[in-house]
């Protein structure tokens, strides 16, 4: 491709002049604005209010470590972030940062530099995410009609570029993803603004499309993954996996750091029931709803795992 495509969601959090700037994902697509984070409380508030998520919360964690270097250690920060978003694996991020810092300290007379370690980590993450997209592109059909849920922070832009470079065609179908509508406000917005073929559907329309052969692959992210391949992701993932299995459509996962942990030990974040009524725009909210914000998809429903490390695992049943 002649021109590189760019999405603000790919790197949605920045550190500049002692202040963290966070793209407010809840203001998209109507307004592209950045929120300032100067204190720990600022960061925790932004995290709990879903102002940033997916790769954005990874960046937020690393940059808060830099901002508060003399005030808090990564493991303690991971615990505080965990209280706000209990399903995401912040503990692993703390461990990754510790290991990166140690790489500096093994050299004699070289003092470890947290800022340098974090910037190097983030650069490596960007490289690995693009490589993961390339690995996925190699395994997608041509042409590919990809149904997705929620948003994976710019990686579908990388996937589109990789498919183009391979001479393969791809289009996307984004489920709206209630109640925060990340699929509508983020995925559809970022792809459409770059003229990448994408259509938006309501969450309850997936089976209709699959039955008519309009989807030949499902790709989702993963907030948690076990060594056995079970994943926990945005609520609605399990439903799509079941549908994909029924219609014999490949179901692929972009996952992070598989852990040797039983899935039932992973906490499922239950958010305020009022968020289910966000579509009413303040015109009324009532305590008559449930909002578990994640669900569990067992490994037998998954066709392949594309890890941030570069490893690719394909199921024999795909």
XYZ file of N, CA and C in Angstrom, residues 68-211:
432
model
N 3.765 8.377 38.433
C 3.802 8.245 39.894
C 4.963 7.369 40.354
N 6.066 7.421 39.637
C 7.195 6.519 39.895
C 7.645 6.518 41.348
N 7.674 7.685 41.979
C 8.167 7.778 43.348
C 7.075 7.587 44.392
N 5.838 7.394 43.919
C 4.716 7.322 44.851
C 4.070 5.941 44.935
N 4.248 5.106 43.905
C 3.557 3.822 43.897
C 4.348 2.810 43.081
N 4.298 1.555 43.500
C 4.981 0.507 42.758
C 3.987 -0.162 41.801
N 4.464 -0.747 40.698
C 3.560 -1.329 39.698
C 2.578 -2.347 40.265
N 3.024 -3.192 41.198
C 2.137 -4.217 41.745
C 0.977 -3.602 42.517
N 1.254 -2.530 43.261
C 0.180 -1.859 44.000
C -0.787 -1.161 43.043
N -0.233 -0.570 41.992
C -1.088 0.073 41.002
C -1.973 -0.962 40.307
N -1.418 -2.136 40.033
C -2.199 -3.205 39.409
C -3.392 -3.586 40.280
N -3.179 -3.616 41.602
C -4.276 -3.944 42.523
C -5.366 -2.882 42.485
N -4.962 -1.614 42.424
C -5.938 -0.521 42.382
C -6.707 -0.521 41.060
N -6.002 -0.774 39.959
C -6.681 -0.867 38.661
C -7.628 -2.062 38.648
N -7.205 -3.150 39.277
C -8.029 -4.366 39.336
C -9.354 -4.105 40.054
N -9.325 -3.261 41.069
C -10.554 -2.947 41.802
C -11.574 -2.258 40.891
N -11.088 -1.476 39.942
C -11.984 -0.748 39.034
C -12.426 -1.604 37.860
N -11.522 -2.437 37.321
C -11.840 -3.313 36.183
C -11.321 -4.709 36.519
N -12.057 -5.480 37.326
C -11.534 -6.730 37.897
C -11.290 -7.855 36.901
N -11.857 -7.802 35.713
C -11.674 -8.911 34.780
C -10.366 -8.808 34.010
N -9.855 -7.602 33.803
C -8.621 -7.418 33.036
C -7.399 -7.788 33.871
N -6.360 -8.286 33.209
C -5.177 -8.822 33.896
C -4.090 -7.756 34.070
N -4.273 -6.862 35.014
C -3.270 -5.827 35.278
C -2.039 -6.387 35.990
N -2.208 -7.480 36.702
C -1.079 -8.095 37.399
C 0.008 -8.520 36.419
N -0.401 -9.081 35.284
C 0.585 -9.484 34.271
C 1.326 -8.273 33.708
N 0.628 -7.152 33.564
C 1.280 -5.936 33.071
C 2.380 -5.487 34.032
N 2.098 -5.584 35.337
C 3.108 -5.219 36.334
C 4.329 -6.121 36.210
N 4.113 -7.409 35.997
C 5.216 -8.349 35.844
C 6.026 -8.082 34.591
N 5.344 -7.760 33.506
C 6.030 -7.441 32.248
C 6.905 -6.207 32.405
N 6.379 -5.208 33.111
C 7.153 -3.985 33.336
C 8.376 -4.270 34.199
N 8.214 -5.072 35.242
C 9.349 -5.441 36.099
C 10.449 -6.116 35.284
N 10.062 -7.030 34.423
C 11.048 -7.747 33.605
C 11.761 -6.814 32.642
N 11.034 -5.835 32.117
C 11.644 -4.878 31.198
C 12.653 -3.997 31.918
N 12.331 -3.595 33.138
C 13.256 -2.771 33.932
C 14.528 -3.541 34.234
N 14.401 -4.842 34.488
C 15.575 -5.672 34.806
C 16.537 -5.767 33.632
N 16.029 -5.641 32.418
C 16.902 -5.713 31.250
C 17.939 -4.601 31.273
N 17.559 -3.426 31.794
C 18.503 -2.318 31.914
C 19.522 -2.576 33.010
N 19.058 -3.081 34.143
C 19.914 -3.197 35.316
C 20.953 -4.300 35.211
N 20.849 -5.194 34.207
C 21.859 -6.252 34.079
C 23.171 -5.718 33.532
N 23.141 -4.517 32.963
C 24.365 -3.924 32.458
C 25.059 -3.144 33.580
N 26.332 -3.356 33.733
C 27.100 -2.731 34.818
C 27.080 -1.216 34.703
N 26.894 -0.575 35.830
C 26.905 0.887 35.943
C 25.764 1.558 35.180
N 24.772 0.806 34.772
C 23.635 1.420 34.086
C 22.429 1.397 35.005
N 21.931 2.545 35.350
C 20.763 2.651 36.220
C 19.492 2.450 35.393
N 18.579 1.653 35.903
C 17.335 1.417 35.175
C 16.540 2.718 35.080
N 15.911 2.927 33.944
C 15.133 4.126 33.695
C 13.708 3.705 33.368
N 12.769 4.038 34.230
C 11.394 3.592 34.063
C 10.778 4.133 32.783
N 11.026 5.413 32.502
C 10.455 6.022 31.304
C 10.930 5.308 30.047
N 12.245 5.032 29.975
C 12.789 4.337 28.815
C 12.203 2.932 28.702
N 12.062 2.255 29.828
C 11.504 0.903 29.816
C 10.074 0.898 29.297
N 9.280 1.864 29.756
C 7.887 1.940 29.332
C 7.788 2.263 27.838
N 8.557 3.215 27.370
C 8.502 3.570 25.951
C 8.938 2.397 25.082
N 9.937 1.664 25.544
C 10.390 0.493 24.790
C 9.301 -0.585 24.770
N 8.645 -0.765 25.907
C 7.549 -1.732 25.986
C 6.423 -1.378 25.018
N 6.039 -0.117 25.017
C 4.938 0.316 24.164
C 5.289 0.163 22.684
N 6.532 0.495 22.332
C 6.976 0.300 20.950
C 6.911 -1.179 20.572
N 7.335 -2.043 21.493
C 7.306 -3.485 21.233
C 5.871 -3.988 21.087
N 4.976 -3.461 21.916
C 3.570 -3.850 21.815
C 3.004 -3.481 20.439
N 3.339 -2.297 19.956
C 2.843 -1.868 18.653
C 3.344 -2.796 17.549
N 4.605 -3.169 17.625
C 5.180 -4.085 16.639
C 4.480 -5.442 16.703
N 4.256 -5.945 17.927
C 3.637 -7.255 18.096
C 2.186 -7.264 17.643
N 1.485 -6.161 17.874
C 0.083 -6.091 17.450
C -0.023 -6.112 15.924
N 0.892 -5.433 15.239
C 0.893 -5.457 13.775
C 1.248 -6.843 13.258
N 2.187 -7.509 13.917
C 2.556 -8.862 13.522
C 1.396 -9.823 13.759
N 0.668 -9.625 14.844
C -0.494 -10.470 15.119
C -1.538 -10.318 14.010
N -1.727 -9.095 13.552
C -2.667 -8.851 12.460
C -2.211 -9.557 11.179
N -0.912 -9.558 10.927
C -0.381 -10.255 9.753
C -0.618 -11.757 9.856
N -0.393 -12.310 11.052
C -0.621 -13.740 11.256
C -2.087 -14.107 11.015
N -2.983 -13.231 11.482
C -4.400 -13.476 11.272
C -4.750 -13.386 9.791
N -4.204 -12.388 9.103
C -4.484 -12.212 7.680
C -4.095 -13.446 6.875
N -3.014 -14.093 7.249
C -2.571 -15.301 6.556
C -3.602 -16.423 6.650
N -4.417 -16.411 7.707
C -5.355 -17.489 7.954
C -6.791 -17.159 7.561
N -7.032 -15.945 7.083
C -8.387 -15.571 6.689
C -8.658 -15.962 5.234
N -9.906 -16.239 4.915
C -10.252 -16.558 3.526
C -10.159 -15.316 2.653
N -10.201 -15.523 1.344
C -10.176 -14.418 0.387
C -11.332 -14.600 -0.594
N -12.320 -13.720 -0.575
C -12.433 -12.541 0.303
C -12.924 -12.933 1.690
N -12.626 -12.085 2.673
C -13.058 -12.317 4.048
C -14.162 -11.333 4.419
N -15.214 -11.865 5.020
C -16.280 -11.029 5.572
C -16.278 -11.270 7.081
N -15.661 -10.365 7.821
C -15.361 -10.561 9.237
C -16.395 -9.878 10.123
N -17.051 -10.663 10.939
C -17.948 -10.122 11.962
C -17.170 -9.961 13.248
N -17.336 -8.820 13.916
C -16.616 -8.600 15.161
C -17.519 -7.984 16.212
N -17.072 -8.093 17.449
C -17.792 -7.556 18.598
C -16.871 -6.609 19.345
N -17.400 -5.512 19.824
C -16.633 -4.555 20.622
C -15.548 -3.906 19.763
N -14.352 -3.686 20.283
C -13.298 -2.996 19.554
C -11.940 -3.434 20.076
N -10.989 -3.600 19.153
C -9.652 -4.045 19.555
C -8.591 -2.969 19.296
N -8.984 -1.715 19.500
C -8.046 -0.586 19.522
C -7.131 -0.505 18.309
N -7.719 -0.405 17.134
C -6.928 -0.159 15.934
C -6.423 -1.382 15.207
N -6.582 -2.570 15.772
C -5.980 -3.741 15.127
C -6.692 -4.166 13.855
N -7.942 -3.774 13.680
C -8.602 -4.102 12.419
C -8.084 -3.226 11.284
N -7.545 -2.069 11.624
C -6.876 -1.249 10.612
C -5.596 -1.951 10.175
N -4.837 -2.475 11.151
C -3.636 -3.252 10.826
C -3.999 -4.470 9.978
N -5.110 -5.132 10.335
C -5.539 -6.325 9.608
C -5.890 -5.982 8.160
N -6.590 -4.886 7.976
C -6.949 -4.457 6.623
C -5.695 -4.211 5.787
N -4.705 -3.522 6.365
C -3.456 -3.259 5.652
C -2.743 -4.556 5.303
N -2.710 -5.495 6.246
C -2.035 -6.771 6.001
C -2.720 -7.543 4.873
N -4.051 -7.551 4.869
C -4.787 -8.235 3.812
C -4.522 -7.569 2.459
N -4.509 -6.256 2.427
C -4.230 -5.530 1.197
C -2.841 -5.873 0.664
N -1.872 -5.915 1.559
C -0.498 -6.229 1.160
C -0.364 -7.645 0.627
N -1.249 -8.533 1.051
C -1.236 -9.918 0.570
C -2.096 -10.101 -0.673
N -2.726 -9.020 -1.124
C -3.589 -9.110 -2.290
C -4.919 -9.777 -1.999
N -5.328 -9.752 -0.733
C -6.582 -10.371 -0.319
C -7.613 -9.288 0.007
N -8.876 -9.598 -0.208
C -9.945 -8.644 0.070
C -10.581 -8.942 1.423
N -11.017 -7.871 2.088
C -11.659 -8.024 3.392
C -12.682 -6.917 3.600
N -13.779 -7.264 4.227
C -14.765 -6.279 4.671
C -15.186 -6.675 6.085
N -15.722 -5.720 6.807
C -16.061 -5.939 8.208
C -17.548 -5.715 8.455
N -18.061 -6.437 9.431
C -19.393 -6.216 9.967
C -19.227 -6.016 11.465
N -19.604 -4.853 11.947
C -19.429 -4.522 13.355
C -20.756 -4.607 14.091
N -20.808 -5.447 15.103
C -21.987 -5.489 15.961
C -21.968 -4.261 16.867
N -23.117 -3.675 17.121
C -23.159 -2.401 17.846
C -22.577 -2.485 19.259
N -22.715 -3.622 19.915
C -22.128 -3.883 21.235
C -22.749 -3.029 22.342
N -23.973 -3.352 22.692
C -24.622 -2.667 23.807
C -23.983 -3.086 25.133
N -24.097 -2.228 26.188
C -24.802 -0.942 26.184
C -23.919 0.255 25.841
N -22.581 0.090 25.843
C -21.722 1.240 25.557
C -21.530 1.492 24.067
N -21.999 0.542 23.241
C -21.961 0.716 21.790
C -20.551 0.913 21.241
N -19.591 0.140 21.789
C -18.215 0.282 21.296
C -18.087 -0.093 19.831
N -18.890 -1.090 19.414
C -18.833 -1.474 18.012
C -19.308 -0.371 17.090
N -20.351 0.343 17.513
C -20.902 1.434 16.706
C -20.038 2.686 16.794
N -19.699 3.076 18.010
C -19.005 4.350 18.213
C -17.511 4.269 17.925
N -16.920 3.059 18.053
C -15.475 2.927 17.888
C -15.102 2.156 16.620
N -15.467 0.869 16.549
C -15.063 0.053 15.401
C -15.608 0.610 14.095
N -16.918 0.828 14.030
C -17.516 1.351 12.796
C -16.936 2.720 12.461
N -16.773 3.556 13.468
C -16.250 4.915 13.257
C -14.834 4.889 12.703
N -13.942 4.100 13.331
C -12.542 4.137 12.902
C -12.352 3.534 11.508
N -13.112 2.485 11.178
C -12.975 1.874 9.859
C -13.620 2.734 8.777
N -14.784 3.265 9.056
C -15.500 4.081 8.074
C -14.731 5.354 7.730
N -14.102 5.982 8.729
C -13.375 7.231 8.472
C -12.144 7.007 7.599
N -11.681 5.745 7.514
C -10.529 5.407 6.683
C -10.954 4.732 5.375
N -12.270 4.771 5.110
C -12.828 4.181 3.896
C -12.570 2.679 3.790
N -12.493 2.020 4.924
C -12.380 0.566 4.970
C -13.797 -0.004 4.955
N -14.091 -0.968 4.092
C -15.462 -1.484 3.979
C -15.981 -2.030 5.309
N -17.059 -1.452 5.809
C -17.621 -1.869 7.094
C -19.114 -1.576 7.111
N -19.869 -2.478 7.701
C -21.292 -2.275 7.911
C -21.601 -2.503 9.384
N -22.580 -1.770 9.877
C -22.986 -1.872 11.283
C -24.281 -2.668 11.385
N -24.337 -3.560 12.382
C -25.566 -4.305 12.625
C -25.943 -4.212 14.099
N -27.199 -4.482 14.390
C -27.639 -4.608 15.779
C -27.130 -5.941 16.335
N -26.980 -6.015 17.644
C -26.432 -7.219 18.259
C -27.244 -8.471 17.944
N -28.542 -8.320 17.730
C -29.402 -9.483 17.553
C -29.585 -9.885 16.089
N -28.724 -9.389 15.190
C -28.869 -9.700 13.768
C -27.831 -10.687 13.245
N -26.909 -11.128 14.104
C -25.794 -11.961 13.640
C -26.256 -13.272 13.026
N -27.193 -13.963 13.680
C -27.646 -15.262 13.169
C -28.257 -15.122 11.778
N -29.002 -14.071 11.553
C -29.639 -13.825 10.255
C -28.582 -13.732 9.160
N -27.487 -12.996 9.436
C -26.421 -12.840 8.453
C -25.684 -14.157 8.216
N -25.416 -14.884 9.300
C -24.697 -16.147 9.171
C -25.497 -17.156 8.351
N -26.783 -17.215 8.584
C -27.630 -18.170 7.875
C -27.620 -17.911 6.372
